mmCIF file of C-alpha atoms (C1' of nucleotides) in Angstrom:
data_model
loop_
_atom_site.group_PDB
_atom_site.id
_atom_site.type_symbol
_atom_site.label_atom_id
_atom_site.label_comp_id
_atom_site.label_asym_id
_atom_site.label_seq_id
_atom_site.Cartn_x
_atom_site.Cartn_y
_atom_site.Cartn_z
ATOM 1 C CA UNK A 286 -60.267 -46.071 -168.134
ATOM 2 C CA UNK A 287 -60.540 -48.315 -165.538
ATOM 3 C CA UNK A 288 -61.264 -47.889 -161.652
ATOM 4 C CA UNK A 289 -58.207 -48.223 -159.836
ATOM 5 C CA UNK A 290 -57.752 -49.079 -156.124
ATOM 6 C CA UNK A 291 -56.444 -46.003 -154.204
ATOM 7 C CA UNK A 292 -52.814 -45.686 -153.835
ATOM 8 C CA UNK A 293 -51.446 -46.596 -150.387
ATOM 9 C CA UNK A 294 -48.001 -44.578 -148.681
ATOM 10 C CA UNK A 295 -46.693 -48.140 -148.501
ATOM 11 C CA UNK A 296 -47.255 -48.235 -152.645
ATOM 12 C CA UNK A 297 -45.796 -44.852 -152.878
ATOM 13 C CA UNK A 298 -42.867 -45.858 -151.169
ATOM 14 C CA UNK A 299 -42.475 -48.942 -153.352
ATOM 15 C CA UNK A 300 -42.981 -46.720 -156.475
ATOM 16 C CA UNK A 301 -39.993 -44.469 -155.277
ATOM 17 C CA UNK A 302 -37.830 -47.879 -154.515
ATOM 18 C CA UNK A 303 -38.664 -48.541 -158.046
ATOM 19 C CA UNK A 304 -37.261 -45.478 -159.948
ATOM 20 C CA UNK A 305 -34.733 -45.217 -157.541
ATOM 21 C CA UNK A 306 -33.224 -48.910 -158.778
ATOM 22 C CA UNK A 307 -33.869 -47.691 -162.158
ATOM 23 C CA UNK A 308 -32.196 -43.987 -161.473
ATOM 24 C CA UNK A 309 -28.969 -45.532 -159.571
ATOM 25 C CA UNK A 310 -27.974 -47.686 -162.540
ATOM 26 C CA UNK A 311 -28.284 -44.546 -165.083
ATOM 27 C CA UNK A 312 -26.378 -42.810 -162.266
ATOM 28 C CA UNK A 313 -23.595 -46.001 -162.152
ATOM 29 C CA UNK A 314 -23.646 -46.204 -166.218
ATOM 30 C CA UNK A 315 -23.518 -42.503 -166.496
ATOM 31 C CA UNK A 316 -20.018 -42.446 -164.089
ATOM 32 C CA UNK A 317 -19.036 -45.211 -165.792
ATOM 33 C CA UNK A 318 -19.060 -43.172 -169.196
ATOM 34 C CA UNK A 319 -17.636 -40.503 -167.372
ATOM 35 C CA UNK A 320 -14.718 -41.814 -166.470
ATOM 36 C CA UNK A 321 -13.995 -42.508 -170.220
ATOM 37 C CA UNK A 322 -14.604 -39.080 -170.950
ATOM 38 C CA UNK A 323 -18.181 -39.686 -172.430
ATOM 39 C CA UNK A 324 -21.877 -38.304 -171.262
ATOM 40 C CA UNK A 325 -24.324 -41.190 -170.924
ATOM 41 C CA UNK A 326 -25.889 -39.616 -174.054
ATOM 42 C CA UNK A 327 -22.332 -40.123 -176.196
ATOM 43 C CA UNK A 328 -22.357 -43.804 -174.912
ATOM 44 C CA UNK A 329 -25.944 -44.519 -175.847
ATOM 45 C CA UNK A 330 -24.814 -42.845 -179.186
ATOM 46 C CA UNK A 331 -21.566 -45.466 -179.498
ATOM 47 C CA UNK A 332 -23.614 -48.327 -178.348
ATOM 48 C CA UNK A 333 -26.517 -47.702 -181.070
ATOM 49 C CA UNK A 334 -24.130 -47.690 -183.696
ATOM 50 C CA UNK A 335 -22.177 -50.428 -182.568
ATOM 51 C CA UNK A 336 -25.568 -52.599 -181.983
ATOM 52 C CA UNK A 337 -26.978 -51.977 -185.323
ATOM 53 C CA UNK A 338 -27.322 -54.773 -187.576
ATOM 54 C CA UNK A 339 -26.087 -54.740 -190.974
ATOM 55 C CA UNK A 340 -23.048 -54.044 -192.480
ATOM 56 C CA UNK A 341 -23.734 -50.759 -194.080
ATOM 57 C CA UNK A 342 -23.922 -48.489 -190.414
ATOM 58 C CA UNK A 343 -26.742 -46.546 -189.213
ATOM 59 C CA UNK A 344 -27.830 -43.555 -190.562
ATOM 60 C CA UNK A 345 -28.315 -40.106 -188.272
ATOM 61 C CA UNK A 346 -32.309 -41.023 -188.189
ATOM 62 C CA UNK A 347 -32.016 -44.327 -187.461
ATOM 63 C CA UNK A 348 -29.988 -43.688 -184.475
ATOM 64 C CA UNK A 349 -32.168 -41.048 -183.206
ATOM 65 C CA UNK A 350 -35.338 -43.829 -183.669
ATOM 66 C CA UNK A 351 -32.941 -46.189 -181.728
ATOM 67 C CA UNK A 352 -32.364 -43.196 -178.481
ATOM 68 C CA UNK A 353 -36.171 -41.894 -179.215
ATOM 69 C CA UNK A 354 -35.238 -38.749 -179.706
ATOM 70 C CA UNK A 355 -35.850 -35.754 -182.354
ATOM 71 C CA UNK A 356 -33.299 -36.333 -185.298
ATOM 72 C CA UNK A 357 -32.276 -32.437 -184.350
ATOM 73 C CA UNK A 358 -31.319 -34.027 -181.033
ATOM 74 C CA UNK A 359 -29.525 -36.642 -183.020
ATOM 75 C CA UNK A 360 -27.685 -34.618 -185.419
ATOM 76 C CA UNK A 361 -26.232 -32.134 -181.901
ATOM 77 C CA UNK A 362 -25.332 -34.955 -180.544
ATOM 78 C CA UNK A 363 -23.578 -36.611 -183.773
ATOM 79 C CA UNK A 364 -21.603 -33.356 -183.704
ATOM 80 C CA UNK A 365 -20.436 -33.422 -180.298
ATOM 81 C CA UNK A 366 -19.488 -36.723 -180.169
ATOM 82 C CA UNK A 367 -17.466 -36.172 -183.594
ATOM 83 C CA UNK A 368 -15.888 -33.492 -182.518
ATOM 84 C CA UNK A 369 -13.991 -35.724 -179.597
ATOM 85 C CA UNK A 370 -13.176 -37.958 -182.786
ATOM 86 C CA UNK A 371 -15.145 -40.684 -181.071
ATOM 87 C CA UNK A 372 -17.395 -41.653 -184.234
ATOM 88 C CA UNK A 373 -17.117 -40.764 -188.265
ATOM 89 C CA UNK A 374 -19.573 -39.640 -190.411
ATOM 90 C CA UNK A 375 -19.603 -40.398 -193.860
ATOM 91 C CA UNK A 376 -22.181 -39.541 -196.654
ATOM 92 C CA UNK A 377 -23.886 -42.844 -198.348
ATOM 93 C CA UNK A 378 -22.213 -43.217 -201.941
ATOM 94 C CA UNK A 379 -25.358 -44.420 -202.977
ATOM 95 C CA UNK A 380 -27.694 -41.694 -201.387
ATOM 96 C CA UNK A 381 -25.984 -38.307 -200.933
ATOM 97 C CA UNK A 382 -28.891 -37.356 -198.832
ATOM 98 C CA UNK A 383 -27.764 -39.919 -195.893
ATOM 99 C CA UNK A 384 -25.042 -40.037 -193.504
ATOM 100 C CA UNK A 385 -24.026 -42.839 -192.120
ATOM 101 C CA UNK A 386 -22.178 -43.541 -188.880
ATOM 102 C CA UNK A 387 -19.063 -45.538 -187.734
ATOM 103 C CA UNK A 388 -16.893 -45.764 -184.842
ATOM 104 C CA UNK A 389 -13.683 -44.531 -184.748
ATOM 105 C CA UNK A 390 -11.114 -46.529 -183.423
ATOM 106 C CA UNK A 391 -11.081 -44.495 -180.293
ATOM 107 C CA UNK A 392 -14.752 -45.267 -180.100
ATOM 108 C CA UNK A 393 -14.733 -48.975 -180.269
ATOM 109 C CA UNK A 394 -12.088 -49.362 -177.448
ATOM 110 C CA UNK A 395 -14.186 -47.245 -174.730
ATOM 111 C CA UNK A 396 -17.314 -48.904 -175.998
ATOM 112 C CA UNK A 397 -15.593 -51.877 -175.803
ATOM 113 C CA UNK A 398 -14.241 -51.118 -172.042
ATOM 114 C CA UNK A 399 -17.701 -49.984 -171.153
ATOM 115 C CA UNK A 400 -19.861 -52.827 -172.531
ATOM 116 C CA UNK A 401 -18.787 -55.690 -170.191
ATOM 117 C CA UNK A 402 -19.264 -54.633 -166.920
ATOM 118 C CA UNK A 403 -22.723 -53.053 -167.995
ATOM 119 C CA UNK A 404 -23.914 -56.524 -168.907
ATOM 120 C CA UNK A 405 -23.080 -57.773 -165.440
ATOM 121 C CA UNK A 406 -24.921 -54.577 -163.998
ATOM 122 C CA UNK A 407 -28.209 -54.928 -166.172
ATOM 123 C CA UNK A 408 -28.547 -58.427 -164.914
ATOM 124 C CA UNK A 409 -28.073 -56.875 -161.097
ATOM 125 C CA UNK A 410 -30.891 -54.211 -161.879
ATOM 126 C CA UNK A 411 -33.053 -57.113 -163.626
ATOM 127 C CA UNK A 412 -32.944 -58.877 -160.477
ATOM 128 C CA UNK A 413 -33.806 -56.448 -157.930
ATOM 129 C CA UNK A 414 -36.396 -54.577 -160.603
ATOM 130 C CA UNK A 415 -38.266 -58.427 -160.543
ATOM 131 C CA UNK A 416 -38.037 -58.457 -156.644
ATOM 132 C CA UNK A 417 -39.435 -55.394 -155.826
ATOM 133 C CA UNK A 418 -42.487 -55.621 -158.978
ATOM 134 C CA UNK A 419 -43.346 -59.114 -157.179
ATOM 135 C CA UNK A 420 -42.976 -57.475 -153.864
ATOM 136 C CA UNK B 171 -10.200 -57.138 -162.761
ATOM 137 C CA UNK B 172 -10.984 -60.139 -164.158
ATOM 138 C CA UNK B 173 -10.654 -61.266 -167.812
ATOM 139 C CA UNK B 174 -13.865 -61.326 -169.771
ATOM 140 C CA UNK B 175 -14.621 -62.794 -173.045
ATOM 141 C CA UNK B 176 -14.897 -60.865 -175.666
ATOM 142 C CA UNK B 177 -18.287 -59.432 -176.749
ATOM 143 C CA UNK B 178 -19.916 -60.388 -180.392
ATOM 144 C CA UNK B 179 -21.788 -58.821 -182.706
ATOM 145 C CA UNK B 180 -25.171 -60.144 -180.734
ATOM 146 C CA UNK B 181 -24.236 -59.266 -177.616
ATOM 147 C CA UNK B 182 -24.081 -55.501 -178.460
ATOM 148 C CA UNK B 183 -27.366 -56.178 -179.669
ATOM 149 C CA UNK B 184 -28.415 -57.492 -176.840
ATOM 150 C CA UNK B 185 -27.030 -54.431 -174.865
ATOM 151 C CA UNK B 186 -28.657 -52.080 -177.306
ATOM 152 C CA UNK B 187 -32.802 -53.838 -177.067
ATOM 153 C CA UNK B 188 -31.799 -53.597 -172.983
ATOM 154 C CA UNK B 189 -31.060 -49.864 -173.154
ATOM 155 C CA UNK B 190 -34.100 -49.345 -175.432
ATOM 156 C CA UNK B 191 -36.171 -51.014 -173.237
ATOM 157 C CA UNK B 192 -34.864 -49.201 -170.224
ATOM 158 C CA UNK B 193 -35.607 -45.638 -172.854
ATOM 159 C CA UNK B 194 -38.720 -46.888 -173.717
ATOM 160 C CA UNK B 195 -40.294 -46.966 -170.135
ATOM 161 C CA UNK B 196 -39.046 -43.562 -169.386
ATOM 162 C CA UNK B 197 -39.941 -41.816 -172.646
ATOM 163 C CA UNK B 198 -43.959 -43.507 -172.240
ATOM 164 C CA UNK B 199 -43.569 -41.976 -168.346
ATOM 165 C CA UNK B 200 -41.976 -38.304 -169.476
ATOM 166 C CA UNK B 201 -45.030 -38.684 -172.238
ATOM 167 C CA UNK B 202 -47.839 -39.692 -169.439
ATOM 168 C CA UNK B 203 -45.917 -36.703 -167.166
ATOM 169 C CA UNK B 204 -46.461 -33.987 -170.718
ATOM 170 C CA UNK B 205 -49.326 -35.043 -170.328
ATOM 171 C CA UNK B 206 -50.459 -33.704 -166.631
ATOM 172 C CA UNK B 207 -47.878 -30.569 -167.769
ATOM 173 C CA UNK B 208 -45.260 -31.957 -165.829
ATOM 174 C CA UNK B 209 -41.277 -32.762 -167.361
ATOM 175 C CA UNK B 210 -39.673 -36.105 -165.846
ATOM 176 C CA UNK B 211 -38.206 -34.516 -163.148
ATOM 177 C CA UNK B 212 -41.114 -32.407 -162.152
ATOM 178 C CA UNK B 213 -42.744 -35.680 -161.822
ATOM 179 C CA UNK B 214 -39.886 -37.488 -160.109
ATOM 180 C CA UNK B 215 -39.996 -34.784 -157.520
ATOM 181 C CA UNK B 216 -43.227 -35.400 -156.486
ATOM 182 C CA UNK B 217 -42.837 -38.664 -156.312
ATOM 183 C CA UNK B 218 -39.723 -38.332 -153.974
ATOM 184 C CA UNK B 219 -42.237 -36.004 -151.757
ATOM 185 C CA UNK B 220 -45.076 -37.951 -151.892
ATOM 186 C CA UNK B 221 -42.865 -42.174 -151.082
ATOM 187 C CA UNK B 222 -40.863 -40.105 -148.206
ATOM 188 C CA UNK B 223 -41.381 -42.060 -145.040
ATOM 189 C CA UNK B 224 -42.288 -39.866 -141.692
ATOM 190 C CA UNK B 225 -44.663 -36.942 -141.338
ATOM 191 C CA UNK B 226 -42.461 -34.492 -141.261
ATOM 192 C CA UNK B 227 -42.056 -34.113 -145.492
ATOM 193 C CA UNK B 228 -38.232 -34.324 -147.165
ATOM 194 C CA UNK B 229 -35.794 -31.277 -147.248
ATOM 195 C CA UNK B 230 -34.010 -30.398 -150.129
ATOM 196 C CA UNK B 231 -31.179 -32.164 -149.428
ATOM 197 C CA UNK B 232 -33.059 -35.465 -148.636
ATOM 198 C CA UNK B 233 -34.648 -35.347 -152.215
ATOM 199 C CA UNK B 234 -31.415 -34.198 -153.931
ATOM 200 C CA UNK B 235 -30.077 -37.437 -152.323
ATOM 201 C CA UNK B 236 -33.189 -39.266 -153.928
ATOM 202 C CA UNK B 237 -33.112 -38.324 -156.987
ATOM 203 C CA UNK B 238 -29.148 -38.964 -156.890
ATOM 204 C CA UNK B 239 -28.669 -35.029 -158.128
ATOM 205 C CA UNK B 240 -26.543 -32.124 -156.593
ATOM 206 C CA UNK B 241 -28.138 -29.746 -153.657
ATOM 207 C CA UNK B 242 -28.465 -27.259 -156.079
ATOM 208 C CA UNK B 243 -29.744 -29.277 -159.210
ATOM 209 C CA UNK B 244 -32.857 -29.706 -156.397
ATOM 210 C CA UNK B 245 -33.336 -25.815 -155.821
ATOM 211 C CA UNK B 246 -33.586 -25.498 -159.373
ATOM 212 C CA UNK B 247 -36.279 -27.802 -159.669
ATOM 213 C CA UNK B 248 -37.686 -27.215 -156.631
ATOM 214 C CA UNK B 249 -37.860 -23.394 -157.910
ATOM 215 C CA UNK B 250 -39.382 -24.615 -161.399
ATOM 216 C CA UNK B 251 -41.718 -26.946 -159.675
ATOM 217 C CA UNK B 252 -43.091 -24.678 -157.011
ATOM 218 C CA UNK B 253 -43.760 -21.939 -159.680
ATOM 219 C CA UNK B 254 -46.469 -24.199 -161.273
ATOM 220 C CA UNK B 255 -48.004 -24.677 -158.187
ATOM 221 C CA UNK B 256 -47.573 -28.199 -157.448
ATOM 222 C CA UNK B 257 -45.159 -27.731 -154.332
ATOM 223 C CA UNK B 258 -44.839 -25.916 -151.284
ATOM 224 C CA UNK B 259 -41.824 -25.182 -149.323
ATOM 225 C CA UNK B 260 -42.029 -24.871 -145.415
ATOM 226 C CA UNK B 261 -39.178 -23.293 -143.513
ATOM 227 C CA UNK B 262 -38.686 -25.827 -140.474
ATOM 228 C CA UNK B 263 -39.861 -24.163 -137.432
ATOM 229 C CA UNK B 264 -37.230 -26.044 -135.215
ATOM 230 C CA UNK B 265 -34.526 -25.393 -137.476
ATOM 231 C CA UNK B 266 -34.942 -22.104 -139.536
ATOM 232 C CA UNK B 267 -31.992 -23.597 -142.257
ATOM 233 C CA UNK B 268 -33.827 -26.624 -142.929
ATOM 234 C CA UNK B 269 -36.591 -25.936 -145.845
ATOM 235 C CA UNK B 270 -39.607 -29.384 -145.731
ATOM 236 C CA UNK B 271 -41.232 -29.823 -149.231
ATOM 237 C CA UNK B 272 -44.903 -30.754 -149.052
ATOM 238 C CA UNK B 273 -47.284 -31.687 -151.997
ATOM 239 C CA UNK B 274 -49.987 -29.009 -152.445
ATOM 240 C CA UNK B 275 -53.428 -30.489 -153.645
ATOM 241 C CA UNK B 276 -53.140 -30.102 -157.330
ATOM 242 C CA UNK B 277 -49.516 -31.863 -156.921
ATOM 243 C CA UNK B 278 -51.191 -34.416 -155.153
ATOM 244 C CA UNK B 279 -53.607 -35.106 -157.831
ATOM 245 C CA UNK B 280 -51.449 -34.892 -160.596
ATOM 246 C CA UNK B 281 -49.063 -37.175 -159.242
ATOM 247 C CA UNK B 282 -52.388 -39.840 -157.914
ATOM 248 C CA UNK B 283 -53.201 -39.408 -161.747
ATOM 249 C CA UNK B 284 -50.104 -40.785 -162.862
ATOM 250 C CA UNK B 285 -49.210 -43.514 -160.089
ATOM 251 C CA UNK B 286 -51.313 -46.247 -160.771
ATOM 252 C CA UNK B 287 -50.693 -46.754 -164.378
ATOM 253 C CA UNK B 288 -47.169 -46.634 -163.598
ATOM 254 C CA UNK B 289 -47.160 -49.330 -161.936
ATOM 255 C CA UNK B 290 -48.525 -51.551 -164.012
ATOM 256 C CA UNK B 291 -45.582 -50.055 -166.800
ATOM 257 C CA UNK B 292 -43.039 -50.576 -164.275
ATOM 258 C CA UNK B 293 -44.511 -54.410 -164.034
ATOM 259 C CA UNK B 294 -44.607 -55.003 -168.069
ATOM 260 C CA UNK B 295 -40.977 -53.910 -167.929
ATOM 261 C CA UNK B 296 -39.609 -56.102 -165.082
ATOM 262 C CA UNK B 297 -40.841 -58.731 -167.727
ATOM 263 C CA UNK B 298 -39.153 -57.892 -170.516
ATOM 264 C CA UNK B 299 -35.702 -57.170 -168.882
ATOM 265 C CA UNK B 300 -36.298 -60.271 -167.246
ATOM 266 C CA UNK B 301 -36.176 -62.526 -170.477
ATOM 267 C CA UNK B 302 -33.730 -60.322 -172.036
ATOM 268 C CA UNK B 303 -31.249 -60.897 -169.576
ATOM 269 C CA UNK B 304 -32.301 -64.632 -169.430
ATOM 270 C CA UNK B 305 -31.363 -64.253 -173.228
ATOM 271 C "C1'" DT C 12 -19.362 -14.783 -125.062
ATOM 272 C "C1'" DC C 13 -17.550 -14.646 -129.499
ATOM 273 C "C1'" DA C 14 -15.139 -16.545 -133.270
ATOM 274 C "C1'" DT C 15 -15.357 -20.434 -136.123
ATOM 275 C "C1'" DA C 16 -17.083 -24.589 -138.139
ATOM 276 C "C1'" DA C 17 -20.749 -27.129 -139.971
ATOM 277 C "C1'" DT C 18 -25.087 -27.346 -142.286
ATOM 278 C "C1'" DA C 19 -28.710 -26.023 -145.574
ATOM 279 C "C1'" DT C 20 -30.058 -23.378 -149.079
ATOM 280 C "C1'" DC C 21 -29.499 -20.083 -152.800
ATOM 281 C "C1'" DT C 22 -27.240 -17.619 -156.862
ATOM 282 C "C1'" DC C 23 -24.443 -17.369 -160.945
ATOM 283 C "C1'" DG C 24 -22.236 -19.073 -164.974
ATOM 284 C "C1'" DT C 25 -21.750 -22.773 -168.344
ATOM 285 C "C1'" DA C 26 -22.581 -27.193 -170.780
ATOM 286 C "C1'" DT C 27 -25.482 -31.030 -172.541
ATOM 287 C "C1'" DA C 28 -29.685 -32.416 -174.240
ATOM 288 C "C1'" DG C 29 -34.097 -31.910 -176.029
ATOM 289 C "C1'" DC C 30 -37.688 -29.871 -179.129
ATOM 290 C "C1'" DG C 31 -40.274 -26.929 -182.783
ATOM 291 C "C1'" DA C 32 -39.702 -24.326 -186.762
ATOM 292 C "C1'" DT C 33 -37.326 -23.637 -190.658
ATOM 293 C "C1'" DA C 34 -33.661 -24.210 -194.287
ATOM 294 C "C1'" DT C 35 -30.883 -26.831 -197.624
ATOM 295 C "C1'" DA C 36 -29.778 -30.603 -200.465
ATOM 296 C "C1'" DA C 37 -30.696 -34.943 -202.822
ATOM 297 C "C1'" DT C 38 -33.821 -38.269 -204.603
ATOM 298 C "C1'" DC C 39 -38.169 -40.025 -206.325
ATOM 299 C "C1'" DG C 40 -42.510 -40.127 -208.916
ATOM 300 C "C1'" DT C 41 -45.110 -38.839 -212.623
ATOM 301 C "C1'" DA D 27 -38.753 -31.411 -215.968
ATOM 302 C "C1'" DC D 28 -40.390 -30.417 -211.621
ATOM 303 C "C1'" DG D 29 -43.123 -30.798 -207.458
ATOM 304 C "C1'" DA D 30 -43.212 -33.816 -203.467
ATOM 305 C "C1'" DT D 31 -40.675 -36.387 -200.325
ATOM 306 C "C1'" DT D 32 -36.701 -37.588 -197.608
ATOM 307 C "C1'" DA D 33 -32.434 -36.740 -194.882
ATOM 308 C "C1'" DT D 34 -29.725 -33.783 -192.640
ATOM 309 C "C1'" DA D 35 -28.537 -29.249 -190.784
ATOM 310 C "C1'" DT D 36 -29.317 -24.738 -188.371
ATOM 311 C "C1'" DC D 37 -31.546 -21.466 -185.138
ATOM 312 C "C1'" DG D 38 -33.698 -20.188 -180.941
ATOM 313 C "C1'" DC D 39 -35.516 -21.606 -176.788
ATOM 314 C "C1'" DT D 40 -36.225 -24.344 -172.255
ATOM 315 C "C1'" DA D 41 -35.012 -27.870 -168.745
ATOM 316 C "C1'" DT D 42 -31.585 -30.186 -166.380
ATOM 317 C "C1'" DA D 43 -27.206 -30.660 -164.251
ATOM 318 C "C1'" DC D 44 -22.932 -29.252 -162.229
ATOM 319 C "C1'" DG D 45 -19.031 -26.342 -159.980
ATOM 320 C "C1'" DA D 46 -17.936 -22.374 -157.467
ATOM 321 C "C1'" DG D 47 -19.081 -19.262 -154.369
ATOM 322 C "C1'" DA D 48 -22.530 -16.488 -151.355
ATOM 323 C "C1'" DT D 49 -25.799 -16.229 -147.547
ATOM 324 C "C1'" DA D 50 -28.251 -17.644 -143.448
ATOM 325 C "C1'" DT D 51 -28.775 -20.498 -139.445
ATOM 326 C "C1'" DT D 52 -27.215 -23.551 -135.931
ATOM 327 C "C1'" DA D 53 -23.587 -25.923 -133.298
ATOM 328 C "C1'" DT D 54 -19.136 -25.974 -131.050
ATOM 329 C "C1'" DG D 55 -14.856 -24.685 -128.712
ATOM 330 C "C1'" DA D 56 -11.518 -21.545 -126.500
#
DNA sequence: TCATAATATCTCGTATAGCGATATAATCGT
DNA sequence: ACGATTATATCGCTATACGAGATATTATGA
């Protein structure tokens, strides 16, 4: 542990800039899913399956290691997103224990809609993020 | 809307390390927050309490604008918060609607305990979106 | 003045998301 | 064969978030 300087308001402040950047582009990604009929969480959900390498698909514990979260967590969210018919689930031929994951066509095209404009808006937060660390 | 290429395999990859960065950083703060008792939002509030400018302290709807979350998504976890102590609400003499949040001492502490390592997180981060989106 | 509007907060009901504990099923190791 | 391990599923609970509507206070207009 080491000493630390003490915290000024103006560092505070700066802090608060900080998450705020970080909070408005959930907030934008998050009404950006919305308006496709997804939660942010679904979208995560499409985009970890769709990101995974290999041409087998991810199974329901390697997507929640991807969104670092409980597989529990995982397998709710697996069913909710099946249920909108938004992603498949299908049980490894090889392994009967695992299930692996797969977009549905439905799936792919609002990923797909999604994923473009989200690269363009990561490279706006990376820029002001890099401002405001460097002050 | 203008016509985009269309995204391969390693650019949803790309998306996907972004996001997981972007997850990564908040699940290491929500962990550092456990830590001090405190969820992410607990610890968000204070934050919003402790970087607002003026003497005066936020209202409710000042932080609910902060933290980009309905009025009463705020009274919630201004409720939650204030039951563990770390809070106090002030009923504005000058305008008996208007309710100021102020951080009481252990808040204060808990939130001082957290700060400075955050900002050297928020730093390493900056970095790594940085060359990600640099490619 | 008194009714009404605007503002700020609070309450209630419901959904998603997250976790720990536990259960079930399939596979692996010896 | 069979106990241990792995992968997924289920149950019960809390936190967060929202919409709709209620309450309290202040401001405004006829």
């Amino acid at each position: 542990m080491t000493s630390r300087p003490h915290l000024t308001d103006a560092d505070y402040a700066r802090l608060l800039r900080l998450r705020t950047q970080l909070r408005k582009f959930e907030h934008w990604s998050a009404q950006q899913a919305a308006a496709m009929d997804l939660t942010a969480s679904q979208h995560q959900l499409l985009l970890a399956i769709r990101g995974h390498g290999g041409s087998k698909g991810p199974t329901i514990g390697e997507v929640a290691a991807d969104l670092l979260v409980a597989h529990n967590t995982a397998v709710g969210l697996v069913d909710r997103t099946q249920e909108l018919g938004l992603i498949d689930r299908e049980r490894d031929p090889s392994d009967h224990r695992v299930v692996r994951l797969a977009l549905s066509a439905v799936g792919r095209e609002k990923l797909n809609a999604l994923s473009a404009e989200h690269v363009e808006e990561l490279a706006r937060l990376a820029a002001v993020v890099d401002k405001l660390v460097r002050n």
